[in-house]
Amino acid sequence: MAEDKASHVCAVLTSDEPLLAELAKCNLSVMHVDSEDKLLEIASKSSTEMVVFDATDCKKDKIGAKVAALIKANKQAFVCVYGKEIGQNPHVRIQVANNGGPMTTWSSEAVREAADRVYGTLFPSASDPVFGCPYCKKPRLSEDAMWAHCPMYHLNEKNIEAECPICKKVPQQYLQVRSKELLEAAVVPVLTKPYENIHHCSKSNDAH
């Protein structure tokens, strides 16, 4: 049965017209709010898939804590920090990443592309086996969606010792970063040493 677009929300706090225009093109149902308190309230709802926080007017040393609060409110939502000066400030980007924030950008087009990727992970086909994310427990992810979801949402979070839901093994490092069987031959041989322990996983391939 087809799911209503309104059941998959992108909550956005911004007065930036180009950003709102870009988000109007995405498949998520965009809910424009006018305060940080309202953004946090909407972020906490299970129907919220993405949260866009325009931090242009926020004190820079407070942004990381606000991102952490949004993630705590809904660990299954993708949190994006937006702002032309914010996105180009390396100190803010590090602060956001250190608080688990997966995305900081000054590009409205990049925000819309992220929204499209989020939406693209939501609908497994009837024939696909589905899995739950070991980080945020988001359910009903196909293998392809899991491969996209883990690095997109959780790359800046601390690695956890958990069983890979696809291959049922416990990788030693980098559970967030997944390499499908089709990519292994092309990508893995050229990876440099810091990435040698990347977790390669496919339900049809037991090799790691």
CSV table of N, CA and C in Angstrom, one decimal, residues 39-40 43-45 48 50-51 53 63-81 95-104 135-136 152-158:
chain,number,residue,atom,x,y,z
A,39,LEU,N,11.1,23.7,16.3
A,39,LEU,CA,11.9,22.7,15.5
A,39,LEU,C,12.2,21.5,16.4
A,40,LEU,N,12.6,21.7,17.6
A,40,LEU,CA,12.9,20.6,18.5
A,40,LEU,C,11.6,19.7,18.7
A,43,ALA,N,11.0,17.8,15.5
A,43,ALA,CA,12.1,16.8,15.4
A,43,ALA,C,11.8,15.6,16.2
A,44,SER,N,11.2,15.7,17.3
A,44,SER,CA,11.0,14.6,18.2
A,44,SER,C,9.9,13.6,17.7
A,45,LYS,N,9.1,14.0,16.7
A,45,LYS,CA,8.0,13.1,16.2
A,45,LYS,C,8.6,12.0,15.3
A,48,THR,N,9.1,12.5,11.5
A,48,THR,CA,10.1,13.4,11.0
A,48,THR,C,11.4,12.6,10.6
A,50,MET,N,13.8,14.2,8.5
A,50,MET,CA,15.0,15.1,8.3
A,50,MET,C,14.7,16.4,9.0
A,51,VAL,N,15.8,17.0,9.6
A,51,VAL,CA,15.7,18.3,10.3
A,51,VAL,C,16.7,19.2,9.7
A,53,PHE,N,18.4,22.9,10.1
A,53,PHE,CA,18.5,24.0,11.1
A,53,PHE,C,19.4,25.0,10.5
A,63,ILE,N,26.2,26.1,18.6
A,63,ILE,CA,25.6,25.3,17.5
A,63,ILE,C,25.8,23.8,17.8
A,64,GLY,N,26.9,23.4,18.2
A,64,GLY,CA,27.1,22.0,18.5
A,64,GLY,C,26.1,21.4,19.5
A,65,ALA,N,25.9,22.1,20.6
A,65,ALA,CA,25.0,21.7,21.6
A,65,ALA,C,23.5,21.6,21.0
A,66,LYS,N,23.2,22.5,20.2
A,66,LYS,CA,21.8,22.5,19.6
A,66,LYS,C,21.7,21.3,18.6
A,67,VAL,N,22.7,21.0,17.9
A,67,VAL,CA,22.7,19.8,17.0
A,67,VAL,C,22.6,18.5,17.9
A,68,ALA,N,23.3,18.5,19.0
A,68,ALA,CA,23.2,17.3,19.9
A,68,ALA,C,21.8,17.1,20.4
A,69,ALA,N,21.2,18.2,20.7
A,69,ALA,CA,19.8,18.2,21.3
A,69,ALA,C,18.8,17.7,20.2
A,70,LEU,N,19.0,18.1,19.0
A,70,LEU,CA,18.1,17.6,17.9
A,70,LEU,C,18.3,16.1,17.6
A,71,ILE,N,19.6,15.7,17.7
A,71,ILE,CA,19.8,14.3,17.5
A,71,ILE,C,19.3,13.4,18.6
A,72,LYS,N,19.4,14.0,19.8
A,72,LYS,CA,18.9,13.3,21.0
A,72,LYS,C,17.3,13.2,20.9
A,73,ALA,N,16.7,14.2,20.4
A,73,ALA,CA,15.2,14.2,20.2
A,73,ALA,C,14.8,13.1,19.3
A,74,ASN,N,15.5,12.8,18.3
A,74,ASN,CA,15.1,11.8,17.3
A,74,ASN,C,16.4,11.3,16.6
A,75,LYS,N,16.9,10.2,17.1
A,75,LYS,CA,18.1,9.6,16.6
A,75,LYS,C,18.0,9.1,15.2
A,76,GLN,N,16.7,8.9,14.7
A,76,GLN,CA,16.5,8.3,13.4
A,76,GLN,C,16.3,9.4,12.3
A,77,ALA,N,16.3,10.7,12.7
A,77,ALA,CA,16.2,11.7,11.7
A,77,ALA,C,17.6,12.2,11.3
A,78,PHE,N,17.7,12.6,10.0
A,78,PHE,CA,18.9,13.2,9.5
A,78,PHE,C,18.9,14.7,9.8
A,79,VAL,N,20.0,15.1,10.5
A,79,VAL,CA,20.1,16.5,10.9
A,79,VAL,C,21.1,17.3,10.0
A,80,CYS,N,20.7,18.3,9.4
A,80,CYS,CA,21.5,19.2,8.5
A,80,CYS,C,21.6,20.6,9.1
A,81,VAL,N,22.8,21.1,9.2
A,81,VAL,CA,23.0,22.5,9.7
A,81,VAL,C,23.3,23.3,8.4
A,95,GLN,N,32.8,21.4,15.2
A,95,GLN,CA,31.9,21.4,16.3
A,95,GLN,C,30.7,20.5,16.1
A,96,VAL,N,30.1,20.7,14.9
A,96,VAL,CA,28.9,19.9,14.5
A,96,VAL,C,29.2,18.4,14.4
A,97,ALA,N,30.4,18.1,13.7
A,97,ALA,CA,30.8,16.7,13.6
A,97,ALA,C,31.1,16.1,14.9
A,98,ASN,N,31.7,16.8,15.8
A,98,ASN,CA,32.0,16.3,17.2
A,98,ASN,C,30.8,16.0,18.0
A,99,ASN,N,29.7,16.6,17.6
A,99,ASN,CA,28.4,16.4,18.3
A,99,ASN,C,27.5,15.4,17.5
A,100,GLY,N,28.1,14.7,16.6
A,100,GLY,CA,27.4,13.7,15.8
A,100,GLY,C,26.6,14.2,14.6
A,101,GLY,N,26.7,15.5,14.3
A,101,GLY,CA,25.9,16.0,13.2
A,101,GLY,C,26.5,15.5,11.9
A,102,PRO,N,25.7,15.0,11.0
A,102,PRO,CA,26.2,14.4,9.8
A,102,PRO,C,26.4,15.4,8.6
A,103,MET,N,25.9,16.6,8.7
A,103,MET,CA,26.0,17.5,7.5
A,103,MET,C,26.0,18.9,7.9
A,104,THR,N,26.9,19.7,7.4
A,104,THR,CA,26.9,21.1,7.5
A,104,THR,C,27.2,21.7,6.1
A,135,TYR,N,22.7,1.5,15.0
A,135,TYR,CA,23.0,2.8,15.7
A,135,TYR,C,21.7,3.4,16.2
A,136,CYS,N,20.7,3.7,15.3
A,136,CYS,CA,19.5,4.4,15.7
A,136,CYS,C,18.3,3.5,15.7
A,152,MET,N,25.8,7.9,5.8
A,152,MET,CA,25.1,9.2,5.7
A,152,MET,C,24.7,9.8,7.1
A,153,TYR,N,24.1,8.9,7.9
A,153,TYR,CA,23.6,9.4,9.2
A,153,TYR,C,24.6,9.3,10.3
A,154,HIS,N,25.5,8.4,10.3
A,154,HIS,CA,26.3,8.0,11.5
A,154,HIS,C,27.8,8.1,11.4
A,155,LEU,N,28.3,8.6,10.3
A,155,LEU,CA,29.7,8.6,10.1
A,155,LEU,C,30.5,9.4,11.2
A,156,ASN,N,29.8,10.4,11.7
A,156,ASN,CA,30.5,11.3,12.8
A,156,ASN,C,30.2,10.8,14.2
A,157,GLU,N,29.6,9.6,14.3
A,157,GLU,CA,29.3,9.1,15.7
A,157,GLU,C,30.4,8.1,16.0
A,158,LYS,N,30.6,7.9,17.3
A,158,LYS,CA,31.6,6.9,17.7
A,158,LYS,C,31.2,5.5,17.2
